[in-house]
Coordinates of C-alpha atoms in Angstrom, one line a residue:
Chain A
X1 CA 81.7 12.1 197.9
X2 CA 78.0 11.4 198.9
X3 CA 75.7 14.4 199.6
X4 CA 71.8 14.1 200.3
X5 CA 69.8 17.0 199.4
X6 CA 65.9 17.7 199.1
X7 CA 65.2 18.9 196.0
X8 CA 63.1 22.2 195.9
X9 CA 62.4 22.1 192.5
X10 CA 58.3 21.1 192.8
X11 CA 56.6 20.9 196.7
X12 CA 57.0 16.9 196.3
X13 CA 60.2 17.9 198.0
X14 CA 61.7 14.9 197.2
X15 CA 64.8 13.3 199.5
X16 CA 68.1 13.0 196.3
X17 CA 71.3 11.2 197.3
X18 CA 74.1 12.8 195.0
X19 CA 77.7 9.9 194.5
X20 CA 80.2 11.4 192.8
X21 CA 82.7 7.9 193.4
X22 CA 85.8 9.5 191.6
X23 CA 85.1 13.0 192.7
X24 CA 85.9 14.1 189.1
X25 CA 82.5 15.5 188.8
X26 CA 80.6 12.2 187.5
X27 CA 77.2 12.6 189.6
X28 CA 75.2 9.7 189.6
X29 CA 71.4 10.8 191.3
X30 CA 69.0 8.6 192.9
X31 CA 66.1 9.4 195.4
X32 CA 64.4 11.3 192.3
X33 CA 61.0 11.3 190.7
X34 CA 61.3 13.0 187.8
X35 CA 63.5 14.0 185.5
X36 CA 64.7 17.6 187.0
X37 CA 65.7 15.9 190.5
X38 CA 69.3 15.1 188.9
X39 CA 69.4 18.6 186.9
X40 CA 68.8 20.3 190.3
X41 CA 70.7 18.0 192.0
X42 CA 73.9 18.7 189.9
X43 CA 73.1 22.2 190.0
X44 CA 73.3 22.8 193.4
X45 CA 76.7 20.8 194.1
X46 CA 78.5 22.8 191.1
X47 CA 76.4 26.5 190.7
X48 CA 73.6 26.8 192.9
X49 CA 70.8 29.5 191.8
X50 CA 67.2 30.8 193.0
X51 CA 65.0 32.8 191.5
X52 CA 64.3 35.8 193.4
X53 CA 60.8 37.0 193.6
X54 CA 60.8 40.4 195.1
X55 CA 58.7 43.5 194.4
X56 CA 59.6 47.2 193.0
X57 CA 58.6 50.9 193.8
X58 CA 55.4 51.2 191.1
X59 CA 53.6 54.9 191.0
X60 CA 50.0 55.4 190.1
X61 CA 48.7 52.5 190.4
X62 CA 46.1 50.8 192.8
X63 CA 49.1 49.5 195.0
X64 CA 52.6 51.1 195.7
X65 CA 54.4 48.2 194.7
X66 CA 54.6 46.0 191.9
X67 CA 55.9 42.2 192.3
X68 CA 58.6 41.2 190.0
X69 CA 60.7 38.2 189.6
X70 CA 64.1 37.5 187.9
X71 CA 63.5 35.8 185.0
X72 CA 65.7 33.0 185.4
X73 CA 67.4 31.7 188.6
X74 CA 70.5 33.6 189.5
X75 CA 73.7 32.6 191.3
X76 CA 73.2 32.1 195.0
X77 CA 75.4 34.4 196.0
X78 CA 74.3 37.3 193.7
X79 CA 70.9 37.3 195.6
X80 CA 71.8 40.2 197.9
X81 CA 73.5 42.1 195.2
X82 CA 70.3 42.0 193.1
X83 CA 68.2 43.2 196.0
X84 CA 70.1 46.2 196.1
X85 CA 69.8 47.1 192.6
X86 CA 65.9 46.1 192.0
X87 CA 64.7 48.1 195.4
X88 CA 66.2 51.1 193.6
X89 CA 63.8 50.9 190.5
X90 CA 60.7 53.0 190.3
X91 CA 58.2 52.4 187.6
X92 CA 54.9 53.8 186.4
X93 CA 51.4 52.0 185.8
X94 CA 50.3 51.0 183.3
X95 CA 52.4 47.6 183.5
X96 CA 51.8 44.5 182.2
X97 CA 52.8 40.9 183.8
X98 CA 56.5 39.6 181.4
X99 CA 57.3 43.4 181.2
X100 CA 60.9 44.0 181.4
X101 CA 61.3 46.0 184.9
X102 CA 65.6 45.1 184.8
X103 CA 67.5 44.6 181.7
X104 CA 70.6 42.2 182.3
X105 CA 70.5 42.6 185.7
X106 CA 73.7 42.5 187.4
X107 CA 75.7 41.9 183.7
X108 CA 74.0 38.4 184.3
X109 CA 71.9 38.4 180.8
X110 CA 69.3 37.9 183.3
X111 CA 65.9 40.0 183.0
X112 CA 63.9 41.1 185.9
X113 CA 60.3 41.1 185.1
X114 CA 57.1 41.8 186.4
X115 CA 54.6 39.3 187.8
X116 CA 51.6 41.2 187.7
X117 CA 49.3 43.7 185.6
X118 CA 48.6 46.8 187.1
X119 CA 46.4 49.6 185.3
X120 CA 46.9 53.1 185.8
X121 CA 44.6 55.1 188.1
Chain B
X1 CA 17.4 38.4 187.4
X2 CA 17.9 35.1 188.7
X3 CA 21.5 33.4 188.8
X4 CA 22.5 30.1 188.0
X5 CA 25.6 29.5 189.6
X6 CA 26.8 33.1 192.5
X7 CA 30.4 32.1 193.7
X8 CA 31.0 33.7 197.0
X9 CA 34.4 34.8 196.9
X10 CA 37.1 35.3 194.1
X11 CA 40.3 33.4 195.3
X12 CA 41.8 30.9 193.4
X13 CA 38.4 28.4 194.5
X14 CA 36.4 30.6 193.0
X15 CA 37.7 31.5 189.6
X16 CA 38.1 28.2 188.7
X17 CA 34.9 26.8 189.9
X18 CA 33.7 29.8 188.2
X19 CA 35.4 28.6 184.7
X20 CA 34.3 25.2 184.9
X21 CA 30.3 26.1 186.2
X22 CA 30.5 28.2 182.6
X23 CA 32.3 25.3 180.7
X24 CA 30.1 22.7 181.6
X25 CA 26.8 24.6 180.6
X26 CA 25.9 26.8 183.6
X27 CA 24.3 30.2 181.6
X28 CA 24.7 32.9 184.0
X29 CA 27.2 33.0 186.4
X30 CA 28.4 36.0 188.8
X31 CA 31.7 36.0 191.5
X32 CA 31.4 38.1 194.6
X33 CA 34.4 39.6 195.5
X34 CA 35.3 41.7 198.9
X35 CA 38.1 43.1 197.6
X36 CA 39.5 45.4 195.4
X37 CA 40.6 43.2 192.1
X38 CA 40.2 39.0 192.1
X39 CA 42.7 36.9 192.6
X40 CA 42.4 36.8 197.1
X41 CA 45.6 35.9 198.5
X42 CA 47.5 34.7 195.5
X43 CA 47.5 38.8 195.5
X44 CA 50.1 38.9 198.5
X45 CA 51.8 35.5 197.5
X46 CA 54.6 36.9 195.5
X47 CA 57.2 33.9 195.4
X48 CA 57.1 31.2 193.1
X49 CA 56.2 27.8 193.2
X50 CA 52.7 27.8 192.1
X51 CA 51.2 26.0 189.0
X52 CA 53.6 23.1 188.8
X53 CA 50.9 20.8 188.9
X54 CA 48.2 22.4 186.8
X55 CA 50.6 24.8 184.3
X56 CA 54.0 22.8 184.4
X57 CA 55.3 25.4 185.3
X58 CA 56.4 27.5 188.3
X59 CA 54.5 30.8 188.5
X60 CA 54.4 33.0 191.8
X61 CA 51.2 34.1 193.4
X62 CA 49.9 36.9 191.1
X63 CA 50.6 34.8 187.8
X64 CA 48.6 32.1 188.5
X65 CA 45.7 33.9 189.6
X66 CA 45.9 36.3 186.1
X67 CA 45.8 33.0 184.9
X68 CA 42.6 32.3 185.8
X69 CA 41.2 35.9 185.7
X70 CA 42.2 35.8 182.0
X71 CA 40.0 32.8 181.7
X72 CA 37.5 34.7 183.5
X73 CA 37.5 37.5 181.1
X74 CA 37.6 35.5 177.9
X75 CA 34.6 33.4 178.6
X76 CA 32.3 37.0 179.7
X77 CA 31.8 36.1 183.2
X78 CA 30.9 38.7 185.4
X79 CA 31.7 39.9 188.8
X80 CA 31.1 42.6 191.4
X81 CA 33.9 43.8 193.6
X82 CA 34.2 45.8 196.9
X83 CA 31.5 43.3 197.8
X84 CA 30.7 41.4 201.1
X85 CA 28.2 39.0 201.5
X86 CA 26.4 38.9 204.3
X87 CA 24.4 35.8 204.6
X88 CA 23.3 33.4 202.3
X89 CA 19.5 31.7 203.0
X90 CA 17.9 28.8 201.7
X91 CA 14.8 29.2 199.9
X92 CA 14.8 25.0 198.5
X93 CA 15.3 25.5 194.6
X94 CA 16.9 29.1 194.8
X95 CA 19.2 30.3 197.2
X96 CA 19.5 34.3 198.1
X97 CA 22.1 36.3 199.0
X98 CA 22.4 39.6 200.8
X99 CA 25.5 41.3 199.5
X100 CA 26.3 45.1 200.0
X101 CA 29.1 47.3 198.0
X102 CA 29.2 51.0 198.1
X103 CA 27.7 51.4 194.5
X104 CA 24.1 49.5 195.4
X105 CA 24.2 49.5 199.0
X106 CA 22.6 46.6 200.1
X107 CA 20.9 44.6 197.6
X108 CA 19.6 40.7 197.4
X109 CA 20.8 38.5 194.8
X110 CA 19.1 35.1 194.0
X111 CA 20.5 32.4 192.5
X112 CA 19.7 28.6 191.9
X113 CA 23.2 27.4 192.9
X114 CA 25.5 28.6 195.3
X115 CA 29.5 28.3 195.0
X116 CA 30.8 28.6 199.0
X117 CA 34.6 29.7 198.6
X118 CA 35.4 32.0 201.3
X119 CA 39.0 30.8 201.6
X120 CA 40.5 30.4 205.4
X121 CA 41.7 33.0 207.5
X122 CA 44.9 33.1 209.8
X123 CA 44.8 31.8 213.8
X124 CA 46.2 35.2 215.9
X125 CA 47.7 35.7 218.9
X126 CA 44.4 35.8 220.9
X127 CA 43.6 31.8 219.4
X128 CA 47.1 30.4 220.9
X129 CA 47.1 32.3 224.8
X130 CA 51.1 33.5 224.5
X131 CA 51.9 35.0 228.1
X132 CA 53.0 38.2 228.0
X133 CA 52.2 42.0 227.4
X134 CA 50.2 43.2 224.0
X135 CA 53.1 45.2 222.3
X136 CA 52.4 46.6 219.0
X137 CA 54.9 44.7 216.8
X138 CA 53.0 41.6 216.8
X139 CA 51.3 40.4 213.3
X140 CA 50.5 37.2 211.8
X141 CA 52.3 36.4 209.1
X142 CA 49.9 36.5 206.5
X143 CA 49.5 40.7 207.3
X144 CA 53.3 41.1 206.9
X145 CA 53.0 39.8 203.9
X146 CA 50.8 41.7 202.7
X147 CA 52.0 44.7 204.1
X148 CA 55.7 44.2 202.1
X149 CA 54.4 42.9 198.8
X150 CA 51.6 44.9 198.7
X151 CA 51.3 47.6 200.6
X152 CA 55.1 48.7 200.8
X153 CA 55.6 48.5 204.7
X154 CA 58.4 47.2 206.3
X155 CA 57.0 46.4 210.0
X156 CA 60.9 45.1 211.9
X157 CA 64.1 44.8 211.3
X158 CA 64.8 42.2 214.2
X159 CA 62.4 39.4 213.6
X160 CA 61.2 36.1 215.8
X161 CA 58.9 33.8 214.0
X162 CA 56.7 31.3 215.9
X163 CA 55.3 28.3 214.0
X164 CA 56.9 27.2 210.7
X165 CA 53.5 27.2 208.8
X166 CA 54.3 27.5 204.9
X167 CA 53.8 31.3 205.8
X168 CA 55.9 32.0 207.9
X169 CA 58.6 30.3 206.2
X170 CA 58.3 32.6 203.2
X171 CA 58.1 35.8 205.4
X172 CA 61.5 34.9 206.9
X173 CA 63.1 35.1 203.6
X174 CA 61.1 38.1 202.6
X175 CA 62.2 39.4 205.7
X176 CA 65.6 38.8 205.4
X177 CA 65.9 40.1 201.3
X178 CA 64.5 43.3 202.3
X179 CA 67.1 43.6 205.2
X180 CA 65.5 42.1 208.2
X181 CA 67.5 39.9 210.5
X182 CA 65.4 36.7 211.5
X183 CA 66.9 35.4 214.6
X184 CA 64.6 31.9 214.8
X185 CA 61.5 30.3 213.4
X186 CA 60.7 28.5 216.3
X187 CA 58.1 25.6 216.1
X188 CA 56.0 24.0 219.4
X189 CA 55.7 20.7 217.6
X190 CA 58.7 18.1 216.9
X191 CA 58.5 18.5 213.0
X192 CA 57.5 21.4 210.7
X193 CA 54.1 22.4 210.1
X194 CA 55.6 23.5 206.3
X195 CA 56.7 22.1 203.2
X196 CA 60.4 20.4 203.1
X197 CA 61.2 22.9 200.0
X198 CA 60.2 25.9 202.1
X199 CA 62.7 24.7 205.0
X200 CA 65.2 24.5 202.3
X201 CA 65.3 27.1 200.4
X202 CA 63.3 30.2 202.9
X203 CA 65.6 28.6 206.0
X204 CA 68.6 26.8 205.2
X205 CA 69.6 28.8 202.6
X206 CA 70.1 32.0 205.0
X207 CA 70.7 30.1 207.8
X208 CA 68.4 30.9 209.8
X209 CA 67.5 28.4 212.9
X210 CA 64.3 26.4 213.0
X211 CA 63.9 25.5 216.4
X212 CA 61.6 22.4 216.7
X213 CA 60.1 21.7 220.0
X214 CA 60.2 25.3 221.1
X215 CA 58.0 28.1 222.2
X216 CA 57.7 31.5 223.2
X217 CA 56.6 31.8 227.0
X218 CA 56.8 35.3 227.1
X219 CA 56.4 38.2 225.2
X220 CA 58.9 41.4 226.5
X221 CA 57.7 44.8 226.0
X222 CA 54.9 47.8 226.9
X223 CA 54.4 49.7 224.2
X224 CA 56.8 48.1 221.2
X225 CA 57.5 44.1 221.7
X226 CA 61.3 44.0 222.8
X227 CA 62.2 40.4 222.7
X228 CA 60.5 37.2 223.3
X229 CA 61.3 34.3 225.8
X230 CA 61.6 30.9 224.1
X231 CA 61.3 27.7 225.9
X232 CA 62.0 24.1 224.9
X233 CA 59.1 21.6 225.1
X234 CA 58.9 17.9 226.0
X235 CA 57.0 14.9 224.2
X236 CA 54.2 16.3 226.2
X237 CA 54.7 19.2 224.9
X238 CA 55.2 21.0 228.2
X239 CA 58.2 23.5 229.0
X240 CA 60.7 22.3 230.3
X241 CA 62.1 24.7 232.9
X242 CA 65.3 26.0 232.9
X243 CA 65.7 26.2 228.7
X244 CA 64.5 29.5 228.7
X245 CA 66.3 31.9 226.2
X246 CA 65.6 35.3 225.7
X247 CA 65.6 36.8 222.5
X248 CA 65.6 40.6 222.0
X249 CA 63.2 41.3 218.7
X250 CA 61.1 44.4 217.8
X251 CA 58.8 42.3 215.3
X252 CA 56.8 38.6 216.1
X253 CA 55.4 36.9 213.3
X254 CA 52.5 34.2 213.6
X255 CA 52.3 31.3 211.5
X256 CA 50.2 29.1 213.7
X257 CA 48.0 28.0 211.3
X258 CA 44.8 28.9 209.2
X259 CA 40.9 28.4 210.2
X260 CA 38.1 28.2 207.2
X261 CA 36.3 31.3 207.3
X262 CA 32.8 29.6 206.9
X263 CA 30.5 31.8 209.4
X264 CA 27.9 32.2 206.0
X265 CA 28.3 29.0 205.9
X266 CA 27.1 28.2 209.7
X267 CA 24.3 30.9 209.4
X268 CA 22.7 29.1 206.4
X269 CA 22.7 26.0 208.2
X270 CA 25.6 23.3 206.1
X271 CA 26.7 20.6 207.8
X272 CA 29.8 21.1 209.5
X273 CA 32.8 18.6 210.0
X274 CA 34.9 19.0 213.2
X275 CA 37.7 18.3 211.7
X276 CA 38.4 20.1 209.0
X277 CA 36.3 22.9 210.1
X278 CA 34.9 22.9 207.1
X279 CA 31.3 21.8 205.8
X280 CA 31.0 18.3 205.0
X281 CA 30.8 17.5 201.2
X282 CA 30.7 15.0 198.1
X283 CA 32.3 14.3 195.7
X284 CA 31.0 17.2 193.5
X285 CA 32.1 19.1 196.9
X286 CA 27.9 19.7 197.4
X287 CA 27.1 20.2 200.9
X288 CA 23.7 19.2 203.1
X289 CA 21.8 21.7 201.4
X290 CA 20.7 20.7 197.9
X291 CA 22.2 23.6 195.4
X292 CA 25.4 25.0 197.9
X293 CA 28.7 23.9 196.8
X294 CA 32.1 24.4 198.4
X295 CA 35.7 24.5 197.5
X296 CA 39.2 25.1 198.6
X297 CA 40.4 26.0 201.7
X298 CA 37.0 27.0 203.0
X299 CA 36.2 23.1 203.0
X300 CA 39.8 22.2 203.9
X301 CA 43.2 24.2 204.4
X302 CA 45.2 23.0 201.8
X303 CA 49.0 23.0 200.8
X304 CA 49.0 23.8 197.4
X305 CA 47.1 26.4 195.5
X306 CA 47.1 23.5 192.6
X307 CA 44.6 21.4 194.9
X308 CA 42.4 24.3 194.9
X309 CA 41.8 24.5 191.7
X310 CA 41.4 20.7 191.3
X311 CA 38.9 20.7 194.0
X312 CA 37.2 24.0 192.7
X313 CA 36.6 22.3 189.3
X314 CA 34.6 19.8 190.8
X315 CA 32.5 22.2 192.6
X316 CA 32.2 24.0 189.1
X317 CA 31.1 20.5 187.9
X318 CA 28.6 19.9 190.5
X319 CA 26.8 23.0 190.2
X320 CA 26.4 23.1 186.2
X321 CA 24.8 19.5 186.9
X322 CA 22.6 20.8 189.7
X323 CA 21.2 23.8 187.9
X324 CA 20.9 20.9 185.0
X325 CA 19.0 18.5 187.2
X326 CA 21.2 15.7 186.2
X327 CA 23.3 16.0 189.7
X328 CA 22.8 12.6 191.4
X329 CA 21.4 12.5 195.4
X330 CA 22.1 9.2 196.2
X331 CA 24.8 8.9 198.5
X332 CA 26.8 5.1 198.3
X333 CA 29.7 5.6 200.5
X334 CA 30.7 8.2 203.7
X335 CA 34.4 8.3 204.7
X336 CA 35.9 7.2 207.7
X337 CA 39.0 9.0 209.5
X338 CA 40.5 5.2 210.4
X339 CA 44.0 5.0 212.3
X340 CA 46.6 7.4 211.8
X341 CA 44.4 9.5 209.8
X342 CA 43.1 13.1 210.9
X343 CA 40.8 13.9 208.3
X344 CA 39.1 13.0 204.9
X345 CA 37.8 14.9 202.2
X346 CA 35.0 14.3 200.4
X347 CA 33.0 12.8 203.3
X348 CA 30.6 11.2 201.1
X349 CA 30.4 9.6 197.6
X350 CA 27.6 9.3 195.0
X351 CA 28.9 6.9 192.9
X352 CA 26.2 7.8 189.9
X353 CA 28.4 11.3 189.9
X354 CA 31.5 10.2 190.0
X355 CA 33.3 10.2 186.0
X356 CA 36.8 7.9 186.5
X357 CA 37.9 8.1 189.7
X358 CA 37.8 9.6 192.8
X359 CA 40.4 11.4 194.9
X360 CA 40.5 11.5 198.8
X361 CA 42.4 14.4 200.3
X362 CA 43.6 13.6 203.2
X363 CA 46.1 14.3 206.1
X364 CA 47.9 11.8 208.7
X365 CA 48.1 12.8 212.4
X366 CA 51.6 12.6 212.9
X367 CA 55.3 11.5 210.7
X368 CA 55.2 8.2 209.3
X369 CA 57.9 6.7 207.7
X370 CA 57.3 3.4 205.3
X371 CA 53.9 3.2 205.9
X372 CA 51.3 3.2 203.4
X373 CA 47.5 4.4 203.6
X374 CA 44.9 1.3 202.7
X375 CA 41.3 2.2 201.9
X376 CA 39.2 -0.9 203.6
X377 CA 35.4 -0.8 202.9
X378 CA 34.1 -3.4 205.5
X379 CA 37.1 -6.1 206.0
X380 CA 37.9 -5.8 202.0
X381 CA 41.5 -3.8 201.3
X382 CA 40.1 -1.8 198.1
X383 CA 43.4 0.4 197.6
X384 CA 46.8 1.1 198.5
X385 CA 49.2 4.7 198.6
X386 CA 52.4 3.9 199.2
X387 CA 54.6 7.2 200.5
X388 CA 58.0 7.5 201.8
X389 CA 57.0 9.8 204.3
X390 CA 54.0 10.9 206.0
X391 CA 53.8 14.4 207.0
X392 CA 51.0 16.0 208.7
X393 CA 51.8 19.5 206.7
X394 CA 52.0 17.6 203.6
X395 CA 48.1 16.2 202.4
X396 CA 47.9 13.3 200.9
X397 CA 46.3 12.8 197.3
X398 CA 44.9 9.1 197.5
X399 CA 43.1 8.5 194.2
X400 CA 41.0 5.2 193.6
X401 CA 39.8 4.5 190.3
X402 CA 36.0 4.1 189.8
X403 CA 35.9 1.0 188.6
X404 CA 37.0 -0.2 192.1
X405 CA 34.6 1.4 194.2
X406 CA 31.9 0.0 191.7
X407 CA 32.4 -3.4 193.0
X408 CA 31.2 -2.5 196.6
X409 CA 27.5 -1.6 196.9
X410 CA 27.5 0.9 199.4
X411 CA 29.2 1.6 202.9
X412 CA 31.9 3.2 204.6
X413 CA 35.4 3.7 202.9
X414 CA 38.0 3.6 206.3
X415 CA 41.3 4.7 205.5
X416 CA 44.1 3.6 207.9
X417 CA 48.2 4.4 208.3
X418 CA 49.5 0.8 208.2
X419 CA 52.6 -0.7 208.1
X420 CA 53.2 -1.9 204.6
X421 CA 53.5 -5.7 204.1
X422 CA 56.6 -7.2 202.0

């Protein structure tokens, strides 16, 4: 198997040719230049995840809504799930930015955590 | 009370030109700000990706720029917001500027260095002529995206997106997380005008088509936009009849690119470059006027908010030395935009400024593939870049250490998209 991919990990965007000869899951990575090219390389072929930066419902604060992002990358295909349950959360100012918005979202051990102070007024 | 260094404008730019003016000696420093809290645009920029370069890390929008508001805060430098400034005027060794805010009205600030970061502004409807009615339902992308992350608005649910600007990438994903559908991201040029990463992971991932080669020839609609009619394009970039599609939408997004907002700028009188659109600076980023200073996308639109800050220490730089007296006048080389090559940035060079190196941003005109930019100063090939692939959204960072340059006396650095010899 031979799969080319761009790797998204940094806007160098670099161009990563995956070989997996014996198709027994032995990935050999070229077309990298640095050391996460292969790790998101691999990660894509056998578990592909994004972070999801989204925002949530904040009250009395300067703005109505408070940006958030899941603290690690989650599984591609639980992105849609984890928009429904972080557009149901409403929080109050006074937040801080690494505040805990979602505990274990989705049973994932994943937090969802906001990206931005916002006093109350 | 008279300033030492008055940065107009408290984006990204300007809070880290703001931290390095105060680092590197500048006394009393003071950020204009026109809106509400500092931070500009990084405000509305809500995905991640930024800081890679400059934290190692990938932070979104509002991260980074707490970032640098932190350092702000820590090192006791002030700044007024809810204000605009109106113009800036040149009075030789101090500079004033009329500012007004609701608290003081209009008042006049003075100031013996100037830090010009104004940041760019977004290319509407009106700038690109699109045939058609004027429905409400079309926005550039940059307001959408302020409107969802911000403000809380959803403004479509069926979504068309011309120009694949790093923009309007991200607002097709946005889009489609909160529920929209994005039927295409249609592009006018035969390549994208944003990153690789952003096709990748704001496209590809939700499938949504990227149309390159493509226009819209028509918008549909009186009141509310009801679709769009989309056209292919030749080399020539004319339409080429009989591909028209039509594609009902209630919501067009612009991402057709970004313009420096520099009309204080004009008014006080900088040299401009055509080009860019931006003034023309050094290598400290001064401009033609002995004192101003200007940074990030206000001097050039740039890709990365990383860039910014690079360039916006700089500018910190050349202002603490100005207010110092020890910043050199002497220009030894001016830049030239050689084959291939659309723009350069700084213009000039003082080489009596310049600490290790110096780093040319610059962007190509078109894709190249295994071609390499040379720097030539007269007939003499002083440096090399080697890249995979040229793209015109992707600038390129050509540094060239200072020890070369030093061997020349003085001239014109040409850089030129060659082919690269074996």
């Amino acid at each position: 198997m031979i799969k080319e991919l761009t790797c998204i990990t940094c806007p160098m965007g670099c161009q990563l040719t995956v070989v997996d000869k014996n198709d027994d899951g032995n990935f050999e990575v070229t077309g990298n230049t640095c050391k996460r090219g292969p790790k998101y390389a691999i990660n894509e072929l056998t578990n592909p995840t994004r972070v999801i930066p989204t925002t949530v419902v904040v009250r009395n604060a300067m703005l109505p809504r408070l940006p958030v992002k899941t603290a690690e990358p989650i599984p591609k295909g639980k992105i849609f799930d984890a928009m429904k349950v972080i557009n149901q959360v409403v929080v109050d100012a006074p937040i801080k930015s690494g505040d805990i918005i979602i505990e274990n979202l989705l049973g994932l051990g994943i937090n969802v955590v906001s990206t931005k102070t916002m006093a109350k007024c | 009370m008279i300033y030492d260094v008055v940065i107009l404008g408290g984006g990204p730019a300007g809070l880290s030109a703001a931290v390095e003016a105060k680092k590197d000696g500048a006394e009393n420093v003071l950020i204009l700000e026109r809106d509400r809290e500092l931070g500009g645009i990084l405000n509305q920029c809500i995905h991640n990706g930024f800081g890679l370069h400059t934290f190692n890390e990938e932070l979104t929008g509002p991260e980074y720029a707490e970032r640098y508001i932190h350092q702000v805060t820590d090192l006791g430098i002030p700044y007024l917001l809810n204000t605009m400034v109106l113009d800036l005027t040149d009075n030789g060794d101090l500079k004033t500027i009329h500012v007004i805010n609701e608290e003081d009205g209009y008042t006049v600030i003075q100031s013996k260095a100037v830090i010009l970061t104004m940041g760019c502004r977004e290319r509407t409807s009106g700038a690109i002529g699109i045939p058609g009615y004027r429905p409400s339902g079309v926005f550039t992308a940059g307001t959408v995206q302020r409107y969802i992350n911000m403000e809380g608005y959803m403004p479509g649910k069926e979504v068309v997106i011309l120009g694949s600007g790093d923009i309007g990438l991200i607002m097709a994903r946005r889009m489609t997380l909160e529920g929209a559908h994005v039927n295409a991201v249609c592009e006018l040029m035969p390549y994208s005008n944003g990153l690789v990463r952003n096709i990748v992971q704001c496209l590809d991932d939700y499938d949504i088509p990227l149309k390159l080669s493509h226009t819209i020839t028509f918008i549909h609609g009186k009141d509310r936009i009801e679709g769009v009619s989309v056209s292919q394009v030749d080399e020539k970039m004319k339409v080429i009849p009989g591909t028209e599609e039509y594609i009902p939408c209630d919501t067009l997004l612009l991402s057709v690119g970004l313009i420096p907002e520099n009309e204080i700028t004009r008014n006080a009188g900088v040299e401009m470059d055509d080009r860019t659109n931006g003034s023309v600076v050094g290598e400290l980023r001064q401009t033609s006027i002995p004192g101003v200073f200007a940074c990030g996308n206000v001097v050039h639109v740039h890709d990365l908010v990383d860039f910014v800050s690079e360039e916006a220490v700089l500018a910190g730089k050349g202002a603490a030395k100005y207010v110092k007296g020890t910043l050199d006048t002497n220009v030894t080389f001016t830049t030239v935009n050689g084959n291939g090559i659309s723009y350069v940035v700084p213009q000039q060079v003082a080489m009596k400024n310049v600490e290790e190196n110096v780093t040319f941003y610059m962007r190509v005109r078109q894709v190249f593939k295994d071609r390499v930019v040379n720097a030539y100063i007269g007939d003499q090939l002083v440096a090399t870049k080697k890249e995979k692939k040229l793209l015109p959204a992707e600038m390129v960072n050509f540094k060239i250490a200072k020890e070369l340059l030093a061997q020349y006396p003085a001239g014109e650095i040409r850089f030129v998209v060659e082919e690269a010899k074996k």
